[in-house]
PDB file of C-alpha atoms in Angstrom:
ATOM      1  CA  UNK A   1      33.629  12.896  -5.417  1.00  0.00           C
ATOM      2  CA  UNK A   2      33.917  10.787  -2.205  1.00  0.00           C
ATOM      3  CA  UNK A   3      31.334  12.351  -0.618  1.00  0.00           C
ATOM      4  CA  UNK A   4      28.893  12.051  -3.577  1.00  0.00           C
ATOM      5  CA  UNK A   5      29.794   8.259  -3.167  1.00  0.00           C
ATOM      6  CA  UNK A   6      28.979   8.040   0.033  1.00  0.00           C
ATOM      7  CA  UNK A   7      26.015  10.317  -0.122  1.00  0.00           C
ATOM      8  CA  UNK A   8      24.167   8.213  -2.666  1.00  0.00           C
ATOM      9  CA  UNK A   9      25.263   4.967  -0.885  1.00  0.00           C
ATOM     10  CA  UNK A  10      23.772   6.539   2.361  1.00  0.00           C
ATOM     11  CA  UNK A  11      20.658   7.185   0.477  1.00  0.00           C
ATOM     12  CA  UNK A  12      20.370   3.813  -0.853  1.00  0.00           C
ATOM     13  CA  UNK A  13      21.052   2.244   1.972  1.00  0.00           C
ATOM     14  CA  UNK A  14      18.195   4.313   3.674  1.00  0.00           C
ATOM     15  CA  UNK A  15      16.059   3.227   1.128  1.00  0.00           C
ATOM     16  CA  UNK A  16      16.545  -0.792   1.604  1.00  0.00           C
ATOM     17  CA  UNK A  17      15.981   0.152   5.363  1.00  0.00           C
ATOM     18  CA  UNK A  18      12.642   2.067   4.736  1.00  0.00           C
ATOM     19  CA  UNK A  19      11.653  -0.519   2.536  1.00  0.00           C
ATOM     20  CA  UNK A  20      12.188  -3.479   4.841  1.00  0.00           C
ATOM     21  CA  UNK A  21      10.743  -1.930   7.389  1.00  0.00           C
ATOM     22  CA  UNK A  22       7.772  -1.479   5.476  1.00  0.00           C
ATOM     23  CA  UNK A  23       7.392  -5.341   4.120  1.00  0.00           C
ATOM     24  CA  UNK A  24       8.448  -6.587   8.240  1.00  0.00           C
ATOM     25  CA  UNK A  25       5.251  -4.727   9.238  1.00  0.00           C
ATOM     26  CA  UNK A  26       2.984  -6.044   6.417  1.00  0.00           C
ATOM     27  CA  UNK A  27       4.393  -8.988   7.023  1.00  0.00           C
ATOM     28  CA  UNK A  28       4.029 -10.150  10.520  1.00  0.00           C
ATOM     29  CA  UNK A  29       1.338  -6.833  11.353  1.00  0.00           C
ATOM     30  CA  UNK A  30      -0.990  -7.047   8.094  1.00  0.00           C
ATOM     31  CA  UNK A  31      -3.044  -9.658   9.501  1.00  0.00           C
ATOM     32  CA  UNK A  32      -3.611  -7.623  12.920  1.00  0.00           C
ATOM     33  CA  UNK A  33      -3.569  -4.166  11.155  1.00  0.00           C
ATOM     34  CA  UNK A  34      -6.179  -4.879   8.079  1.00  0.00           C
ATOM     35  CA  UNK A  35      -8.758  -6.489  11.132  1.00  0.00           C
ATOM     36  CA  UNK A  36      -8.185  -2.847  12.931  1.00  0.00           C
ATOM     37  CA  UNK A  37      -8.337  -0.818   9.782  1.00  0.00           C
ATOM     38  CA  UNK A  38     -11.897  -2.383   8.986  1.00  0.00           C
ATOM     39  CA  UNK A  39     -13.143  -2.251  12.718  1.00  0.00           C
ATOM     40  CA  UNK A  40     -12.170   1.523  12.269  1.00  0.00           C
ATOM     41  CA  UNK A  41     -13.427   2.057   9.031  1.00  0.00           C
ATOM     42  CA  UNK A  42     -17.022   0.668   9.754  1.00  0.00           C
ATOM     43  CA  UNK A  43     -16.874   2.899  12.646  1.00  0.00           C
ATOM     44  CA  UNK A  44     -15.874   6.340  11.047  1.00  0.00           C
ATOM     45  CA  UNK A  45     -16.512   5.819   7.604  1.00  0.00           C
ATOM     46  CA  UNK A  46     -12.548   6.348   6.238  1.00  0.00           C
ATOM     47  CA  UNK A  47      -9.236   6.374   8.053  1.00  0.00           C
ATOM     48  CA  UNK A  48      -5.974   7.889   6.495  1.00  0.00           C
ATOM     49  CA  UNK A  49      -2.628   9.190   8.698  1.00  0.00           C
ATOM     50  CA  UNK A  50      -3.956  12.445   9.083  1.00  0.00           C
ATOM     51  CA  UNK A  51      -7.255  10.922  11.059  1.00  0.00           C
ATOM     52  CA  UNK A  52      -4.864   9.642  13.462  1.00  0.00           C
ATOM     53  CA  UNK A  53      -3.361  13.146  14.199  1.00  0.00           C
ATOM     54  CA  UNK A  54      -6.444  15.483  14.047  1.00  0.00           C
ATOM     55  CA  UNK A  55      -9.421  13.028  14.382  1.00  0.00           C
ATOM     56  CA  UNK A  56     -11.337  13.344  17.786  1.00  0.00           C
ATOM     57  CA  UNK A  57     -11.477  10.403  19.681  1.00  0.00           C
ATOM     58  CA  UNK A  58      -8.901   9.396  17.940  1.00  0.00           C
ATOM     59  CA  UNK A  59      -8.655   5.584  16.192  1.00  0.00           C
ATOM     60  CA  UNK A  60      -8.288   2.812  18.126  1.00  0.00           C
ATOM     61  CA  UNK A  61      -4.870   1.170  16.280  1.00  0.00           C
ATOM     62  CA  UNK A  62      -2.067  -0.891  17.518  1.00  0.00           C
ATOM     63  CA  UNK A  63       0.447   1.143  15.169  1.00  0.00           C
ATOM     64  CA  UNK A  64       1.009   4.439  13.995  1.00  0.00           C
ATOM     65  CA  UNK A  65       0.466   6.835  11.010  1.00  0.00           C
ATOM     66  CA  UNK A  66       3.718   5.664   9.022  1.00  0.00           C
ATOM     67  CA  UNK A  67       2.721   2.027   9.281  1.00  0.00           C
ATOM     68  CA  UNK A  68      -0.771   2.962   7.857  1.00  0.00           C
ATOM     69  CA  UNK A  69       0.741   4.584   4.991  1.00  0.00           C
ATOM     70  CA  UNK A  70       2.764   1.942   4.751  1.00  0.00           C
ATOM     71  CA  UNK A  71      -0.333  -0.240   4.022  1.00  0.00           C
ATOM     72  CA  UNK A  72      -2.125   2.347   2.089  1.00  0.00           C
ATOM     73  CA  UNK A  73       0.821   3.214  -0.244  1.00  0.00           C
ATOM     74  CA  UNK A  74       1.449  -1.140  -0.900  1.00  0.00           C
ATOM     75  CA  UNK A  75      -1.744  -2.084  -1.078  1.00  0.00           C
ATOM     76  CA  UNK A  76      -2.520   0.413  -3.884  1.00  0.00           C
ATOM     77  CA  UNK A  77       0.794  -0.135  -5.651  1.00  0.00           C
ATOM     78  CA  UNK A  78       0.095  -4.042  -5.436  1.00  0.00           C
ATOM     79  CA  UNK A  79      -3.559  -3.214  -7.110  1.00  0.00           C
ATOM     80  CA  UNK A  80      -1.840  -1.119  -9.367  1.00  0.00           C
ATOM     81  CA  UNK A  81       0.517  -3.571 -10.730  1.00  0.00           C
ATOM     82  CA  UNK A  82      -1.536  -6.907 -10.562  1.00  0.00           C
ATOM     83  CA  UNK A  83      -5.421  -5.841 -11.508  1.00  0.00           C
ATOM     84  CA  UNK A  84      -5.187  -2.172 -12.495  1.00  0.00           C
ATOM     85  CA  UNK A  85      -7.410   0.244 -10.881  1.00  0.00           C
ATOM     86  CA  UNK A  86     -11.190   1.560 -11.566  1.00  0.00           C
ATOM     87  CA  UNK A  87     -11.904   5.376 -11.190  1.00  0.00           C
ATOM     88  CA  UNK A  88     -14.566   7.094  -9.493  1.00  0.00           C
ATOM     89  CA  UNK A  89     -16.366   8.926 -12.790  1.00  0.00           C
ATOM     90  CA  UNK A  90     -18.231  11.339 -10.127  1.00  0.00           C
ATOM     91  CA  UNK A  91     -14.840  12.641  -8.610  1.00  0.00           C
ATOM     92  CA  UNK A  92     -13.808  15.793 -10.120  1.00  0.00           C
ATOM     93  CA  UNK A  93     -10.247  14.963  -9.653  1.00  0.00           C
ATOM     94  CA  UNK A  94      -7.920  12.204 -11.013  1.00  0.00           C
ATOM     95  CA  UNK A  95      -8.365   9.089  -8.946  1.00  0.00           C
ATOM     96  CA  UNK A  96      -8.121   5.801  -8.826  1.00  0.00           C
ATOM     97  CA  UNK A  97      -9.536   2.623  -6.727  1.00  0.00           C
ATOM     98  CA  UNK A  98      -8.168  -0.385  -5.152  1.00  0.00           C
ATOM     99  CA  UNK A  99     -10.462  -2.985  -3.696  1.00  0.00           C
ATOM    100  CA  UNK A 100      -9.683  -5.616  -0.882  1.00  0.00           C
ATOM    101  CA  UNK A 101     -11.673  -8.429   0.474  1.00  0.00           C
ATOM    102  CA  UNK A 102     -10.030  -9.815   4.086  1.00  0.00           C
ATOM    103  CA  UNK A 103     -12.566 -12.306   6.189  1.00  0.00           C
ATOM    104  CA  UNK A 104     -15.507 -11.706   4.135  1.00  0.00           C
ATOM    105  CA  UNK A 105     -15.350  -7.699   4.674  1.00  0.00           C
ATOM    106  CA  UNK A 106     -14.577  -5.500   1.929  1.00  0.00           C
ATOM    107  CA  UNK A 107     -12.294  -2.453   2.037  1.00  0.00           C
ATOM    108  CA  UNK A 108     -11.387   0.207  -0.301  1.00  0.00           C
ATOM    109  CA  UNK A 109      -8.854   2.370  -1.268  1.00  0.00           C
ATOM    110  CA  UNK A 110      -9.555   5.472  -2.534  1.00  0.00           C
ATOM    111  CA  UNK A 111      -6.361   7.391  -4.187  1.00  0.00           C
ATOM    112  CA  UNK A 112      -6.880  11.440  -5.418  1.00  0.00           C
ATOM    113  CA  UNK A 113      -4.690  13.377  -7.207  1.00  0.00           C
ATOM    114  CA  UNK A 114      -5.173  17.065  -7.340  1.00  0.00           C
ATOM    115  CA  UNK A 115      -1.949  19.676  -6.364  1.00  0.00           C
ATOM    116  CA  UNK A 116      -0.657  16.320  -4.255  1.00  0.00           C
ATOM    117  CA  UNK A 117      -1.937  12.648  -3.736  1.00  0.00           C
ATOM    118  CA  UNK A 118      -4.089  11.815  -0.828  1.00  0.00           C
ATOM    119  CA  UNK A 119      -5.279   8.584  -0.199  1.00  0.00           C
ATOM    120  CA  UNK A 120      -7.608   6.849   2.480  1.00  0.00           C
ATOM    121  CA  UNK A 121      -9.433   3.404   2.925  1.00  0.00           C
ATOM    122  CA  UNK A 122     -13.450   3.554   3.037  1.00  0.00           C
ATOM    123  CA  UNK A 123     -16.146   1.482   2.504  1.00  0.00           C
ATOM    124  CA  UNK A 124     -17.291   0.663  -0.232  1.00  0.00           C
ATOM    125  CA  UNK A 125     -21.007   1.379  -1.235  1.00  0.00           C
ATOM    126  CA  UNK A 126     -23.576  -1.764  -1.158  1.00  0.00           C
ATOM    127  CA  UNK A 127     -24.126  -1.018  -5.283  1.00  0.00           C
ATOM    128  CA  UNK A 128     -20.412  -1.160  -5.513  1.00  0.00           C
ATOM    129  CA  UNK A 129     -20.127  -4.390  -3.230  1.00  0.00           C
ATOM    130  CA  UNK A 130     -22.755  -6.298  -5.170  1.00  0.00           C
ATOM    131  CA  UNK A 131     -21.036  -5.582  -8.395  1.00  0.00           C
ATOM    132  CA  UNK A 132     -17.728  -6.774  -7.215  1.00  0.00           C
ATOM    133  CA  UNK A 133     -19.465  -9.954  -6.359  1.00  0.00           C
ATOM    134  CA  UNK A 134     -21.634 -10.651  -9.003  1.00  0.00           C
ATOM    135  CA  UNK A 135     -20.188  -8.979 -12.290  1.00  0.00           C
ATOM    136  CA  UNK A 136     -17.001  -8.616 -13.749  1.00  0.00           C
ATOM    137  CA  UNK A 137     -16.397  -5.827 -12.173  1.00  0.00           C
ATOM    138  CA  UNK A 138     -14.617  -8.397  -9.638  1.00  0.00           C
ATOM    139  CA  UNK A 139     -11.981  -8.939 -11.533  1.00  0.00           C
ATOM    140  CA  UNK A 140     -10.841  -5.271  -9.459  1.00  0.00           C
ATOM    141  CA  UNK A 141     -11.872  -7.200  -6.092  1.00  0.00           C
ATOM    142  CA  UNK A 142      -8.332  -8.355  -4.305  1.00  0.00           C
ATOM    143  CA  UNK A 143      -7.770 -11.158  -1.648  1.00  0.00           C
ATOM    144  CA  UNK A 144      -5.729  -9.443   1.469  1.00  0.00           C
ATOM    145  CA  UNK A 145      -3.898 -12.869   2.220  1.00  0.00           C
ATOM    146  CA  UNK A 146      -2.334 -12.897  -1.794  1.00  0.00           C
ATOM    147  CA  UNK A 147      -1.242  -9.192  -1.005  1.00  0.00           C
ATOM    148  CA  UNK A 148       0.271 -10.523   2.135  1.00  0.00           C
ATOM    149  CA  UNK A 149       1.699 -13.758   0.084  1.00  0.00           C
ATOM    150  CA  UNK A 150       2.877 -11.574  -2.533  1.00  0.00           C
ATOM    151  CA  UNK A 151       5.039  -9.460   0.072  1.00  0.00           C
ATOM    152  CA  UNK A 152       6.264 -12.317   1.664  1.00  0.00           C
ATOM    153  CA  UNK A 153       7.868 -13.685  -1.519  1.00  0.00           C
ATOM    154  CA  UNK A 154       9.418 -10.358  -2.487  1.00  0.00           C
ATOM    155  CA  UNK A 155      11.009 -10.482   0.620  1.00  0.00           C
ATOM    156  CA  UNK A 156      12.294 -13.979   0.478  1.00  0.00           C
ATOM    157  CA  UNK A 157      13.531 -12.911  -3.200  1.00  0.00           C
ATOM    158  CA  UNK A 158      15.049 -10.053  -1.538  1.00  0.00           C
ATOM    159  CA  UNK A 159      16.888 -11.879   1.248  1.00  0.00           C
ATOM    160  CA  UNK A 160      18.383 -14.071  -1.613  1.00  0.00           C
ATOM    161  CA  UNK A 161      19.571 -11.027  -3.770  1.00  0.00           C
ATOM    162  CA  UNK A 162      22.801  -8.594  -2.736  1.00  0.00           C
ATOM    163  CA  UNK A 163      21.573  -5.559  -1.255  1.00  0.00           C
ATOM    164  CA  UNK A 164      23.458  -2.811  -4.104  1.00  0.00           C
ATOM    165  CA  UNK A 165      21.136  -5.622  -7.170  1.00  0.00           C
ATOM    166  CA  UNK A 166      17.773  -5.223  -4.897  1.00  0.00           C
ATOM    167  CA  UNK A 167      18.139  -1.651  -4.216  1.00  0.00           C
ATOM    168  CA  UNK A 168      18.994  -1.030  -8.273  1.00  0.00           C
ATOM    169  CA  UNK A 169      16.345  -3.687  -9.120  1.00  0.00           C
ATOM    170  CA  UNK A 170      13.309  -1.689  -6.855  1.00  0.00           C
ATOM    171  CA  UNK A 171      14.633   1.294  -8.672  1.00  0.00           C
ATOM    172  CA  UNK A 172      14.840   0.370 -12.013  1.00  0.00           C
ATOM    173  CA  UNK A 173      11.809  -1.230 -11.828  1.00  0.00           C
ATOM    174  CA  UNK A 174      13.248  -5.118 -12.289  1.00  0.00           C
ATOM    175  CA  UNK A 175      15.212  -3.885 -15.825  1.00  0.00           C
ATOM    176  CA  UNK A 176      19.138  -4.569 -15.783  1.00  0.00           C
ATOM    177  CA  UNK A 177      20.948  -1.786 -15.873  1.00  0.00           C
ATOM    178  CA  UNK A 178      24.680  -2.080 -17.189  1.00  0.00           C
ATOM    179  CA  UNK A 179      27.595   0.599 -17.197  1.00  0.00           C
ATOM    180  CA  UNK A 180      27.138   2.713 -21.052  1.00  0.00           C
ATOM    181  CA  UNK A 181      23.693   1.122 -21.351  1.00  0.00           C
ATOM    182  CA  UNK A 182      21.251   4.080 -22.517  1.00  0.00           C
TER     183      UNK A 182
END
């Protein structure tokens, strides 16, 4: 039994590590690493880890393939959670969108779901672009610096919290859990 204890306290204690790792980089990288995303983007048309593995010349980033999943896999979730997500009706798969707007550039993120999830940012079409702006289709359209705001307070609420009540809050989604609650 000890070693189940400490196994799943290992494990959660990997987790909080993972996951502050992740908000430290959005945090003081997001800035740098959304300007670099875009520059790339424009460039190649998309960028997702594997482009920075297999693509030839490879992108020109300041961090590596775990950091830009760590932006792809937040920014989505943030989208997810705060403005829901549009689909692409052409895509023959399930899918779902996330738009971001950072110094008057657009970005998107384009999730698919087939036998696993693959996700990469793009650029959005000029059709797609004007609707965001003029319709109310923009209520989908997300401002990078609230994304960045938003992870910045979840880390300051974190911080405040123990670490066993933020690791079973992330978990459970924010609900309380209590010993013989079903």
């Amino acid at each position: 039994m000890k070693n189940a204890e400490f196994n799943i306290t290992s494990f959660l204690d990997e987790y909080k590590r993972r996951d502050q790792m992740r908000r430290d980089f959005i945090i003081h990288e997001g800035c740098t690493a959304i300007e670099e995303i875009i520059k790339e983007v424009n460039k190649r048309g998309s960028l997702n880890e594997a482009d920075i593995y297999y693509e030839t010349p490879k992108p020109q980033l300041s961090f590596s393939d775990v950091e830009l999943g760590y932006m792809l896999t937040s920014m989505m979730e943030y989208a997810t959670n705060h403005v829901g997500n549009p689909v692409d009706e052409e895509c023959e798969f399930e899918n779902k969108l996330a738009y971001f707007e950072y110094k008057d550039e657009i970005i998107q993120i384009f999730e698919v779901y087939g036998q696993g999830t693959d996700s990469w940012f793009s650029k959005p079409s000029e059709d797609t672009i004007e609707r965001l702006n003029n319709t109310a289709y923009g209520v989908y359209l997300i401002q990078f610096d609230d994304f960045i705001n938003y992870t910045k307070n979840k880390d300051s609420e974190s911080n405040e919290l123990s670490s066993s009540s933020t690791i079973l809050n992330d978990i459970t989604g924010g609900h309380t859990v209590e010993r013989g609650s079903k």
